Each structure stands twice: as structure tokens, then as C-alpha cells.
Amino acid sequence: MFTYYARRWLLPRRLLGHEIGDRLLKAAAERMAQHAGGQESLARVGGDEFTLLLENHGSEGSISQQCQQLINAMKKPFLIDGHELLLGASIGISIFPDTAKEAQSMINQSDMAVYQAKRSGGNNFQFYRSNMRVASVEQLALETSLRKAIFKNEFVVHYQPKMNLASNRITSVEALVRWQHPTMGLLPPADFIPLAEETGLISAIGELVLERSCRQAHKWQKQGLGEICVSVNLSAHQFRKGNVAETIDRVLSTTELSPHLLELELTESLIMEDMEQNIELLQQLRSRGVELALDDFGTGYSSLSYLKRFPVDTLKIDRSFIMELDKNPDDAAITRAIIDMAHSLKMNVIAEGVETADHLSILRDMHCDSIQGYLISRPVPESELLELLHTQAYRDAIDH
Ligand code: C2E
Ligand code: CA
Ligand code: CA
């Protein structure tokens, strides 16, 4: 028994209207039936939730294989009315009579398993395990405290400098959120962003980070520390909500930050969720003067035909290519290719995760524009960043 969620169905339904949403749902169900294997029963049990009953299933290994095939099939885009739409799938599995002996407990178990599958990022499958019950209760507690954290103002923003290699100066910083949890201490984004995405709370958190970072960048400028651009990560959920442009306008106007000092970091997969609509939105943002960067570049589609259509100013080479830049010739070749390609498309390029002086000198030789990483500084609280900026302003004054 599987419970299957094609959870992003709700999105095109809301953005593109019921008709397209419903056709997408139908196409998804057809594709699912095609790839489900043969003598099974498939039923839709909720908005974007399906149940698949497999009789005479094989071992866990063969079920896993079947799930992976189904997920791969569901990850391929659906073309509906000229819109290229992406769904994806999370699958929870309960096995009769190994873990459940009646229908209701099978449904409950596959529900718990699908919850885990979604929590671990989606597009994967999980077998029900008896310890999942405990995890779900913990998750619920975390979800409740995450909601409260927004009102209790428990989020803090750390800033990680980016250094321009032509001037050797910090010209911008990336805002990275942390949760100052009352009992668990300072939590990194990996501990709460997936949950915040799943529950939709990421939009509120993202807005908070955006507003705080813009206010901060404006303050640095007023303090005579120069024009420091602030980069803010945008989540897919914020895009799906459909009011990104209004939010940015409002924040820029209340914080009085000049638009060219705000950069938004987004990923290819986020843009690809609804390419036409998102490209239009990005063009709107860019026409306001806001900078756009493509984060984690090299890990997603990285298709040239798409890339030339994305209205972005900067490519951010993913840390995975930089980590072994000095040891792995393939990584070095890819990095060089990305830098050359970015430049021929008139884009800037930044490498993230630069940890050693060797990385830096290789990237300099490759004419990379900027770097970010522990070599320059870890993400630090505002007060520490202020010290770095003061030192830089002091040096600038001496140099002139
Ligand atoms: P990201 O956008 O790729 O951010 C870079 C991550 O790499 C950060 O992790 C940073 O601390 C880490 N990093 C930077 N330089 C180095 C290095 O030299 N070596 C190593 N090993 N790591 C380095 P962090 O702060 O844990 O953030 C993780 C992810 O959480 C971010 O990945 C971003 O996707 C997400 N995130 C953080 N803040 C926000 C936010 O305000 N909104 C949204 N939507 N996502 C956020
Ligand atoms: Ca980022
Ligand atoms: Ca990144």
C-alpha cells in the first residue's frame, strides 16, 4: 500500500486557474497508472493525495525499485496549454501483514511514512517504521514552536561576506537565517527550513529576513561603511504565494534601501516550477533595479537553452564543485566552464564554499569575479560583520 502525494498540484490550480489545475491532475493520474506496474488499484483520496494498492508485491527491494521508477516518471514535466509544469512525488509505504493487519492502520502508517518522505525534502519514498510515531509527535511539537517563534521574534540573521576579486573588498553579504531556540540553542536552517517550507511558515520567515537585511544594509550605508549589497535567499513557497513583487516593493520603500543594493538568490528548480510565469516575475523585479543570482548553480538543470532565458545577473557556483577544486580535475574543468559561460552570457560569477588559499588562487586564475566562504569569513552576527566593515573602511581611508 502506498500513499502518494503530488503536492504541487494545488499551485498551478491557484495560479493558472482550476481548468489547468484539473487537467494537470488528470494527466498526473494517467501517468501514475501507466507507471504503477499493472494489476494494482489506484484511487484519489484527497486534493493531491493518491492511494495505490499493490497485491502480490515483491521484496522491499523490488517495491523500492518500483517507487523510484514512479517518482522518476512523475518528476518529468507536464506540458499543459503551453505551460511546462513540474510536480514530483512523495511516497509512504505500509506492508500487509508485516506492519499492519487492517485497512485503517495501513492508511495511518502510509500517512506517517509520507510525512517523513516530505520532511526529508520530497521526491522520495519511505517505508513505515515503528519509530516513526515518535518522530511525528516531535515534529508536531517543533511545528508549534516554529509558529510561536515568529511572534516571539526568535529568528536571527547572520551575514556572510562576499569578496570581489578585482578590488579585494567586501562588496556584499549574504543574509542567512538562524533560529535562537529557547531550549535547543542556535539552530541552523537545515533544522527548520524544510519544516517551514512544508507548513508554509517559510513565507513569514523569509519576509522577516528580507526586511531585517534591507534595513541593515541601509544602516551600513548611512554609517559611512559604503554600499554593501545584501543577498537574500528566496524559497519556492514565497514564489508560489504570488506576491513577491509587492513584498519587495513594500520592504524597499519602508527600509529606504536602494534596489540595486538588494540581491535575491534563487535556484533553477524554483524558476522551473512555472518557467513562463516566473521569468516574467523576475523581469519585473529586475526592472526595479533589484539584482538576481542563480544559487547552487551546477546542481540543477543547468541547461544552456534555459539559462539564456533566465534574467539573472550572477551565477553562484555550487560549493560541491569548489570543495575539491585543487584535487579534482573534473571539478576544476566544470568550474572553469561555468565561469567562461557566465562571462560570455554577460553575467557575473561567484564561487561559494571557498575554504583555502589554494581555492582562491585557482579561482583568480580562472577570472572568477567574487568569492564567498570560510576563507573570508563564516556567517557572523551583525556586530561581528560591523567590525569587518569598519576595518575595511579604515583601510580604504588610509589607502586614499
Ligand atoms: P545556501 O544559500 O547555499 O547558503 C550557503 C550555505 O553554505 C550556508 O549554510 C553557509 O553557512 C554555508 N557555507 C558558506 N561558506 C562555506 C564554506 O566555506 N564551507 C562550508 N562547508 N560551508 C559554507 P547555512 O547558513 O547553514 O544555510 C543553509 C541553507 O539554508 C542556505 O544554503 C539556504 O538555502 C537556506 N537558507 C538560509 N537562510 C535562508 C533564508 O532566509 N530563507 C531561505 N528561504 N533559505 C535560507
Ligand atoms: Ca544562497
Ligand atoms: Ca548556495
PDB file of N, CA, C and O and ligand atoms in Angstrom, residues 174 233 265 295-297 316-319 352, ligand 3:
ATOM      1  N   GLU A 174      25.727  37.835   2.303  1.00  0.00           N
ATOM      2  CA  GLU A 174      24.517  37.008   2.191  1.00  0.00           C
ATOM      3  C   GLU A 174      23.862  36.891   3.557  1.00  0.00           C
ATOM      4  O   GLU A 174      24.534  36.622   4.561  1.00  0.00           O
ATOM      5  N   ASN A 233      17.993  34.891   0.377  1.00  0.00           N
ATOM      6  CA  ASN A 233      17.530  33.661  -0.279  1.00  0.00           C
ATOM      7  C   ASN A 233      16.011  33.652  -0.375  1.00  0.00           C
ATOM      8  O   ASN A 233      15.330  33.960   0.591  1.00  0.00           O
ATOM      9  N   GLU A 265      18.599  35.618  -4.160  1.00  0.00           N
ATOM     10  CA  GLU A 265      19.222  34.363  -4.593  1.00  0.00           C
ATOM     11  C   GLU A 265      18.120  33.338  -4.800  1.00  0.00           C
ATOM     12  O   GLU A 265      17.322  33.077  -3.904  1.00  0.00           O
ATOM     13  N   ASP A 295      21.439  30.546  -7.482  1.00  0.00           N
ATOM     14  CA  ASP A 295      22.163  29.874  -6.398  1.00  0.00           C
ATOM     15  C   ASP A 295      22.423  28.403  -6.739  1.00  0.00           C
ATOM     16  O   ASP A 295      21.707  27.829  -7.567  1.00  0.00           O
ATOM     17  N   ASP A 296      23.405  27.801  -6.097  1.00  0.00           N
ATOM     18  CA  ASP A 296      23.693  26.367  -6.229  1.00  0.00           C
ATOM     19  C   ASP A 296      23.842  25.962  -7.686  1.00  0.00           C
ATOM     20  O   ASP A 296      23.420  24.867  -8.083  1.00  0.00           O
ATOM     21  N   PHE A 297      24.436  26.827  -8.501  1.00  0.00           N
ATOM     22  CA  PHE A 297      24.488  26.551  -9.931  1.00  0.00           C
ATOM     23  C   PHE A 297      25.349  25.330 -10.222  1.00  0.00           C
ATOM     24  O   PHE A 297      26.437  25.160  -9.671  1.00  0.00           O
ATOM     25  N   LYS A 316      25.996  31.596  -9.215  1.00  0.00           N
ATOM     26  CA  LYS A 316      26.716  31.257  -7.999  1.00  0.00           C
ATOM     27  C   LYS A 316      27.092  29.782  -8.082  1.00  0.00           C
ATOM     28  O   LYS A 316      26.218  28.913  -7.989  1.00  0.00           O
ATOM     29  N   ILE A 317      28.384  29.507  -8.295  1.00  0.00           N
ATOM     30  CA  ILE A 317      28.811  28.110  -8.490  1.00  0.00           C
ATOM     31  C   ILE A 317      28.660  27.350  -7.180  1.00  0.00           C
ATOM     32  O   ILE A 317      29.142  27.791  -6.135  1.00  0.00           O
ATOM     33  N   ASP A 318      28.016  26.214  -7.237  1.00  0.00           N
ATOM     34  CA  ASP A 318      27.748  25.444  -6.030  1.00  0.00           C
ATOM     35  C   ASP A 318      29.035  25.002  -5.331  1.00  0.00           C
ATOM     36  O   ASP A 318      30.028  24.682  -5.975  1.00  0.00           O
ATOM     37  N   ARG A 319      28.927  24.945  -4.003  1.00  0.00           N
ATOM     38  CA  ARG A 319      30.054  24.575  -3.154  1.00  0.00           C
ATOM     39  C   ARG A 319      30.636  23.207  -3.517  1.00  0.00           C
ATOM     40  O   ARG A 319      31.826  22.959  -3.370  1.00  0.00           O
ATOM     41  N   GLU A 352      31.022  29.781  -4.227  1.00  0.00           N
ATOM     42  CA  GLU A 352      30.703  29.693  -2.792  1.00  0.00           C
ATOM     43  C   GLU A 352      31.440  28.507  -2.171  1.00  0.00           C
ATOM     44  O   GLU A 352      31.826  27.571  -2.865  1.00  0.00           O
TER      45      GLU A 352
HETATM   46 CA    CA B   3      24.252  28.108  -2.367  1.00  0.00          CA
END
